[in-house]
mmCIF file of C-alpha atoms in Angstrom:
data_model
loop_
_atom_site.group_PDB
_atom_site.id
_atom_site.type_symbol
_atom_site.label_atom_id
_atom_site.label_comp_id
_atom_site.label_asym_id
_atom_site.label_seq_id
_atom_site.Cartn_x
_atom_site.Cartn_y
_atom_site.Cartn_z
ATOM 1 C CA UNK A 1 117.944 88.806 97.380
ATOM 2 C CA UNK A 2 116.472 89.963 94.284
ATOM 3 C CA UNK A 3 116.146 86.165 93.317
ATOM 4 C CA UNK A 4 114.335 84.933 96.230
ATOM 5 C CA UNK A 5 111.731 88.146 96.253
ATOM 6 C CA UNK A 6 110.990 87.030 92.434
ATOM 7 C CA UNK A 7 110.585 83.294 93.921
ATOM 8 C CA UNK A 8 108.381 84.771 96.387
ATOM 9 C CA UNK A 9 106.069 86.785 94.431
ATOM 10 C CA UNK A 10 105.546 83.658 92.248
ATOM 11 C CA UNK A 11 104.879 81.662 95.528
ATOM 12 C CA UNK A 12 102.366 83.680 96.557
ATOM 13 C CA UNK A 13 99.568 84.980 94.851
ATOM 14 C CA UNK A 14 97.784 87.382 97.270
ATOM 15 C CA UNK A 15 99.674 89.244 100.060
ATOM 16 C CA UNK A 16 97.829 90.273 103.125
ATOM 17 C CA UNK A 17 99.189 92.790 105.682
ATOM 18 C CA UNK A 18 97.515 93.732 108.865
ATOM 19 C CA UNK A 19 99.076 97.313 109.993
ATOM 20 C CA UNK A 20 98.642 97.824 113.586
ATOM 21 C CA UNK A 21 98.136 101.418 113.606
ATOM 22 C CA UNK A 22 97.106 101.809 117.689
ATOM 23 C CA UNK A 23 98.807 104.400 119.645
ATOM 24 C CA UNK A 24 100.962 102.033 121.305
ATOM 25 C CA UNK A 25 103.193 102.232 117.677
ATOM 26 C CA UNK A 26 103.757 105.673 119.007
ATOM 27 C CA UNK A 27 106.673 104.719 121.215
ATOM 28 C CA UNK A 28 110.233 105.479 119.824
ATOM 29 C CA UNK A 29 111.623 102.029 119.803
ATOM 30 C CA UNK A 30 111.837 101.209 116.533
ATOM 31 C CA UNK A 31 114.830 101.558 114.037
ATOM 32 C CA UNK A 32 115.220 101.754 109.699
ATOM 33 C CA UNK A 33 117.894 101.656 107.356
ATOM 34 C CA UNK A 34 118.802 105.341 106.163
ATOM 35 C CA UNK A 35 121.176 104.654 103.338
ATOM 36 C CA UNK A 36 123.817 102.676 105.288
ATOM 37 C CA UNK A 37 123.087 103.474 108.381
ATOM 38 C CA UNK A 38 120.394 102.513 110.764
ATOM 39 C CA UNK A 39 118.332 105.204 112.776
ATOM 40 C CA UNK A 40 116.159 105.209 115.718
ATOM 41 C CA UNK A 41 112.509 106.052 115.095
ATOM 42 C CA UNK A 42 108.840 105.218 116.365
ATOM 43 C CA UNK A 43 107.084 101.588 115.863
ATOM 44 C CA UNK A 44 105.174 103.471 113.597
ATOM 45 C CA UNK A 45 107.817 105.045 111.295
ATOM 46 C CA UNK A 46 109.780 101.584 110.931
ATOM 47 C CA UNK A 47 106.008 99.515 110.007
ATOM 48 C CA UNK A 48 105.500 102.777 107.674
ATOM 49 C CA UNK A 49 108.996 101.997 105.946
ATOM 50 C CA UNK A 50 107.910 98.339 106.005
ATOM 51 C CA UNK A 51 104.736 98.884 104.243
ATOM 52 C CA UNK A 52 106.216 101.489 101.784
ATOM 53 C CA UNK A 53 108.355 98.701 100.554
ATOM 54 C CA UNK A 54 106.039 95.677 99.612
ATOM 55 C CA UNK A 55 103.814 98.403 98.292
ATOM 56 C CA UNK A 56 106.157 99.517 95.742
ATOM 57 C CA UNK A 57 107.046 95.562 94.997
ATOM 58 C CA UNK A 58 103.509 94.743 94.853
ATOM 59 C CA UNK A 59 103.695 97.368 92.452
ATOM 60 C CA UNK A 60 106.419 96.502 90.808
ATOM 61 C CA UNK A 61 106.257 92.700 90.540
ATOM 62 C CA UNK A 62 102.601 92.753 89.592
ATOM 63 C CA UNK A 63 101.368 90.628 92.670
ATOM 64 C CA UNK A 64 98.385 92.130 94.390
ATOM 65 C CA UNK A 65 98.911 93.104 97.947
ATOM 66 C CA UNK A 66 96.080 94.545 100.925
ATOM 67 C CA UNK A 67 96.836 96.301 103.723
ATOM 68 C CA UNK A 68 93.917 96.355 106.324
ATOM 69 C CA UNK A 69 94.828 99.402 109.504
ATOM 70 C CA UNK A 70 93.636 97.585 112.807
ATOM 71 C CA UNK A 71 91.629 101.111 113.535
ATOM 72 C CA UNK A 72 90.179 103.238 111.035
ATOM 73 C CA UNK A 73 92.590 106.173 110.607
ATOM 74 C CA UNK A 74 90.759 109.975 111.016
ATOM 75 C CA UNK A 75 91.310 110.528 107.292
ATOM 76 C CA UNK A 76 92.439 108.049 104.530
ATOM 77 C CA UNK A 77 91.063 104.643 103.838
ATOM 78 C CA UNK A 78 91.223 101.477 106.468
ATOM 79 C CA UNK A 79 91.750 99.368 103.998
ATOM 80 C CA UNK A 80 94.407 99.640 100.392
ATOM 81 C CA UNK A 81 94.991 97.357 97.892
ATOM 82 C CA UNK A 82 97.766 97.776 95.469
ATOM 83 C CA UNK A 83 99.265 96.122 91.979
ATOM 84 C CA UNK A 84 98.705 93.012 90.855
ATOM 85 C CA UNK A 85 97.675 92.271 87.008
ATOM 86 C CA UNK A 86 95.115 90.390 87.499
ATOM 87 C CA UNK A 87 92.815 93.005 89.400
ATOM 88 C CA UNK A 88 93.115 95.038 86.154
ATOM 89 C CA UNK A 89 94.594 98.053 88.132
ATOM 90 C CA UNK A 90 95.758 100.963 85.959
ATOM 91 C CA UNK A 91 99.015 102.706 86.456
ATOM 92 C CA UNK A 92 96.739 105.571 87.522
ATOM 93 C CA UNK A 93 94.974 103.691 89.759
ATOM 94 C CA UNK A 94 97.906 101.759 91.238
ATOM 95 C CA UNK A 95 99.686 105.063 91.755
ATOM 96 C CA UNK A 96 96.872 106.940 93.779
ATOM 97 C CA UNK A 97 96.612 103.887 95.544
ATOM 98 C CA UNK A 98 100.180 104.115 96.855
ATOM 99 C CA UNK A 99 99.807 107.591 97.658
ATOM 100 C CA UNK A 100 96.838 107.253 99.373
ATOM 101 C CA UNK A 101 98.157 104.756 101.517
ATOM 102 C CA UNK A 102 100.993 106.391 101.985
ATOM 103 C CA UNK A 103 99.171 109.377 103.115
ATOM 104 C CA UNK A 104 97.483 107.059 105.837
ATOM 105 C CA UNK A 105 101.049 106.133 106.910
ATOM 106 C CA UNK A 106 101.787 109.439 107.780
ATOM 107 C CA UNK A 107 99.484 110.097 110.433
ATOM 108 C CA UNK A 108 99.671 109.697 114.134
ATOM 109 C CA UNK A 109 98.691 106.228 115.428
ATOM 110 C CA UNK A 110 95.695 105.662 117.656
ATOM 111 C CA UNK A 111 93.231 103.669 119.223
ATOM 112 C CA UNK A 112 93.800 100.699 120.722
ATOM 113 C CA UNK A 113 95.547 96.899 119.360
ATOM 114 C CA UNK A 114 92.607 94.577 118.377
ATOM 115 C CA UNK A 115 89.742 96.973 119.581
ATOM 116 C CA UNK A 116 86.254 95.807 119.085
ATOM 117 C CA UNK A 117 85.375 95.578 115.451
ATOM 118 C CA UNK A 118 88.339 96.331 114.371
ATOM 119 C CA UNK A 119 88.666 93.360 112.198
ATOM 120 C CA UNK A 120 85.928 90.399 111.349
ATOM 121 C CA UNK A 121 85.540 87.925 113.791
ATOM 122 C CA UNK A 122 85.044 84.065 112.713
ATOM 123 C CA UNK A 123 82.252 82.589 114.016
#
């Protein structure tokens, strides 16, 4: 595995994730892996888990890495972008970035999936 995510992050330059943070993400359906074992939790918790991970490889493997929330959350930034050595990101930087995104992760989902202006539209 380890060989195919350092493939990957040589493959691709630029990572791009949209997080759908609308209050449908609310609904416990959802499941991550806790240790060995997997656990039940909201849409929301398992994306958060998601994101949490390529954040910290973004991090790690020096490839730079957005994440764009489909609403804009009621604190915290819509929009993070984390690691990558070619944005000349400090450690200090890259680190509150994390956090702050992080932060965003834990609060409660809302709005609603692709509301108006949500994202850019192409013309």
């Amino acid at each position: 595995l380890l060989h195919v995510l350092i493939q990957e992050a040589r493959a691709f330059a630029y990572r791009f994730f949209i997080i759908d943070n609308s209050g449908s993400m609310a609904a416990r359906d959802g499941s991550y892996l806790d240790g060995r074992r997997m656990r039940g939790c909201s849409r929301w918790h398992e994306l958060g888990e998601a994101a949490r991970f390529h954040s910290a490889f973004a991090d790690a493997a020096g490839v730079p890495c957005a994440f764009h929330l489909l609403n804009a959350p009621a604190l915290g930034r819509q929009y993070h972008e984390i690691g990558g050595r070619g944005l000349g990101l400090t450690l200090t930087l890259t680190l509150t970035l994390s956090l702050s995104l992080s932060l965003t992760l834990t609060l409660t989902p809302k709005g609603v999936a692709g509301g108006a202006g949500a994202l850019p539209r192409s013309p």
